[in-house]
């Protein structure tokens, strides 16, 4: 998971947001089918994963077989992990801040509105240390 905090943060963030917007456009196109009913899974006490849509981007995003739009909701005090990323994810934080620990890196806090990328292979633990729910919106790309 890489947080963008360099001098060129605006440029990187703009590019990432445009990419996320393009990926989100895939989910609104009429040529893609919705996954049906929204699936909700409890990942840990106080942590739920909601799969909003799943699409088949064949021919539109080279090298990926599926794209999913998901939300992970962390209730106040909830913790999830350690978990190792198996897909490429573009994430945005909404609601409360999220404390992130990634193996081999210094812990950091993502604020509401922060957008970041999660590469394959990161092992991370996420904790909501606030008194409000935190929502992580995710566009997940699964390799072909």
Tab-separated table of C-alpha atoms in Angstrom:
chain	number	residue	atom	x	y	z
A	1	UNK	CA	0.000	0.000	0.000
A	2	UNK	CA	1.615	3.256	-1.010
A	3	UNK	CA	0.440	6.611	0.218
A	4	UNK	CA	1.239	9.580	-2.025
A	5	UNK	CA	2.935	12.306	0.049
A	6	UNK	CA	5.624	13.701	-2.235
A	7	UNK	CA	5.962	17.197	-3.689
A	8	UNK	CA	4.112	15.961	-6.752
A	9	UNK	CA	1.199	14.690	-4.645
A	10	UNK	CA	-1.380	16.706	-6.600
A	11	UNK	CA	-0.144	15.367	-9.931
A	12	UNK	CA	-0.054	11.766	-8.740
A	13	UNK	CA	-3.372	12.095	-6.969
A	14	UNK	CA	-4.968	13.603	-10.082
A	15	UNK	CA	-3.659	10.771	-12.243
A	16	UNK	CA	-4.788	8.150	-9.733
A	17	UNK	CA	-8.219	9.756	-9.405
A	18	UNK	CA	-8.582	9.857	-13.180
A	19	UNK	CA	-7.612	6.183	-13.323
A	20	UNK	CA	-10.077	5.370	-10.553
A	21	UNK	CA	-12.755	7.368	-12.357
A	22	UNK	CA	-12.035	5.423	-15.540
A	23	UNK	CA	-12.270	2.156	-13.644
A	24	UNK	CA	-15.478	3.345	-11.996
A	25	UNK	CA	-16.862	4.091	-15.459
A	26	UNK	CA	-16.507	0.395	-16.185
A	27	UNK	CA	-18.953	-0.289	-13.395
A	28	UNK	CA	-21.592	2.053	-14.806
A	29	UNK	CA	-21.410	0.919	-18.430
A	30	UNK	CA	-24.456	-0.891	-19.759
A	31	UNK	CA	-22.312	-3.680	-21.232
A	32	UNK	CA	-21.366	-4.959	-17.795
A	33	UNK	CA	-23.521	-7.092	-15.558
A	34	UNK	CA	-23.911	-6.458	-11.869
A	35	UNK	CA	-23.011	-9.213	-9.447
A	36	UNK	CA	-26.676	-9.393	-8.454
A	37	UNK	CA	-27.526	-8.853	-4.803
A	38	UNK	CA	-24.928	-7.018	-2.744
A	39	UNK	CA	-22.767	-9.508	-0.869
A	40	UNK	CA	-21.743	-8.669	2.715
A	41	UNK	CA	-19.089	-10.688	4.557
A	42	UNK	CA	-17.777	-10.203	8.097
A	43	UNK	CA	-13.960	-10.161	7.911
A	44	UNK	CA	-13.391	-9.642	11.644
A	45	UNK	CA	-15.464	-8.380	14.583
A	46	UNK	CA	-16.723	-4.935	13.517
A	47	UNK	CA	-15.253	-5.205	10.004
A	48	UNK	CA	-17.495	-5.966	7.021
A	49	UNK	CA	-16.777	-6.309	3.312
A	50	UNK	CA	-19.529	-5.329	0.907
A	51	UNK	CA	-19.117	-6.267	-2.764
A	52	UNK	CA	-21.109	-3.681	-4.714
A	53	UNK	CA	-20.396	-4.699	-8.313
A	54	UNK	CA	-18.249	-7.105	-10.285
A	55	UNK	CA	-17.502	-6.719	-13.974
A	56	UNK	CA	-15.593	-8.503	-16.694
A	57	UNK	CA	-13.293	-5.871	-18.253
A	58	UNK	CA	-11.931	-8.168	-20.971
A	59	UNK	CA	-10.592	-6.040	-23.793
A	60	UNK	CA	-10.798	-2.840	-21.751
A	61	UNK	CA	-8.114	-3.356	-19.101
A	62	UNK	CA	-5.334	-5.541	-20.465
A	63	UNK	CA	-4.064	-8.244	-18.110
A	64	UNK	CA	-7.056	-8.321	-15.752
A	65	UNK	CA	-9.950	-10.778	-15.721
A	66	UNK	CA	-12.259	-9.092	-13.204
A	67	UNK	CA	-12.786	-5.762	-11.548
A	68	UNK	CA	-14.746	-5.358	-8.323
A	69	UNK	CA	-16.103	-2.304	-6.564
A	70	UNK	CA	-16.145	-2.952	-2.810
A	71	UNK	CA	-16.391	-1.260	0.574
A	72	UNK	CA	-14.797	-2.350	3.817
A	73	UNK	CA	-16.442	-0.753	6.853
A	74	UNK	CA	-14.475	-0.560	10.104
A	75	UNK	CA	-16.590	0.176	13.153
A	76	UNK	CA	-14.964	2.274	15.928
A	77	UNK	CA	-12.114	0.285	17.496
A	78	UNK	CA	-12.280	-2.500	14.879
A	79	UNK	CA	-9.119	-4.116	13.512
A	80	UNK	CA	-8.466	-6.342	10.491
A	81	UNK	CA	-5.284	-8.184	9.656
A	82	UNK	CA	-2.656	-9.097	9.141
A	83	UNK	CA	-3.812	-9.753	5.587
A	84	UNK	CA	-1.657	-10.179	2.468
A	85	UNK	CA	-2.907	-8.478	-0.699
A	86	UNK	CA	-3.462	-10.858	-3.612
A	87	UNK	CA	-4.768	-8.232	-6.063
A	88	UNK	CA	-4.033	-4.702	-7.244
A	89	UNK	CA	-6.320	-2.276	-5.392
A	90	UNK	CA	-7.024	1.444	-5.640
A	91	UNK	CA	-8.539	2.609	-2.358
A	92	UNK	CA	-10.129	5.736	-0.905
A	93	UNK	CA	-10.836	6.445	2.765
A	94	UNK	CA	-14.189	7.905	3.831
A	95	UNK	CA	-15.644	8.717	7.250
A	96	UNK	CA	-12.971	8.367	9.943
A	97	UNK	CA	-9.185	8.056	9.652
A	98	UNK	CA	-7.602	4.587	9.350
A	99	UNK	CA	-4.362	3.517	11.048
A	100	UNK	CA	-2.299	1.275	8.733
A	101	UNK	CA	0.590	-1.054	9.571
A	102	UNK	CA	2.431	-2.672	6.644
A	103	UNK	CA	5.184	-5.219	7.248
A	104	UNK	CA	8.576	-3.591	6.722
A	105	UNK	CA	7.262	0.009	6.728
A	106	UNK	CA	6.537	2.692	9.291
A	107	UNK	CA	2.869	2.782	10.387
A	108	UNK	CA	0.815	5.712	9.078
A	109	UNK	CA	-2.681	7.145	9.252
A	110	UNK	CA	-4.876	7.638	6.189
A	111	UNK	CA	-7.285	10.555	6.432
A	112	UNK	CA	-10.748	10.798	4.847
A	113	UNK	CA	-10.297	11.622	1.161
A	114	UNK	CA	-6.875	9.968	0.912
A	115	UNK	CA	-6.464	7.781	-2.186
A	116	UNK	CA	-3.747	5.145	-2.315
A	117	UNK	CA	-2.640	2.030	-4.172
A	118	UNK	CA	-2.237	-1.430	-2.650
A	119	UNK	CA	0.214	-3.600	-4.601
A	120	UNK	CA	0.165	-7.383	-4.566
A	121	UNK	CA	2.148	-8.895	-1.685
A	122	UNK	CA	1.784	-6.221	1.014
A	123	UNK	CA	0.901	-7.641	4.411
A	124	UNK	CA	-1.106	-5.079	6.338
A	125	UNK	CA	-3.171	-4.572	9.458
A	126	UNK	CA	-5.790	-1.792	9.530
A	127	UNK	CA	-7.311	-0.302	12.686
A	128	UNK	CA	-10.025	2.291	13.193
A	129	UNK	CA	-8.865	4.172	16.282
A	130	UNK	CA	-11.647	6.775	16.103
A	131	UNK	CA	-15.161	6.915	17.512
A	132	UNK	CA	-16.770	6.974	14.019
A	133	UNK	CA	-17.011	4.312	11.294
A	134	UNK	CA	-14.336	4.297	8.584
A	135	UNK	CA	-15.116	3.156	5.043
A	136	UNK	CA	-12.458	2.030	2.600
A	137	UNK	CA	-13.823	2.173	-0.988
A	138	UNK	CA	-11.877	-0.225	-3.217
A	139	UNK	CA	-11.541	-0.872	-6.928
A	140	UNK	CA	-9.923	-4.327	-7.049
A	141	UNK	CA	-8.303	-5.613	-10.239
A	142	UNK	CA	-7.803	-9.387	-10.477
A	143	UNK	CA	-5.026	-10.606	-12.802
A	144	UNK	CA	-6.028	-12.632	-15.858
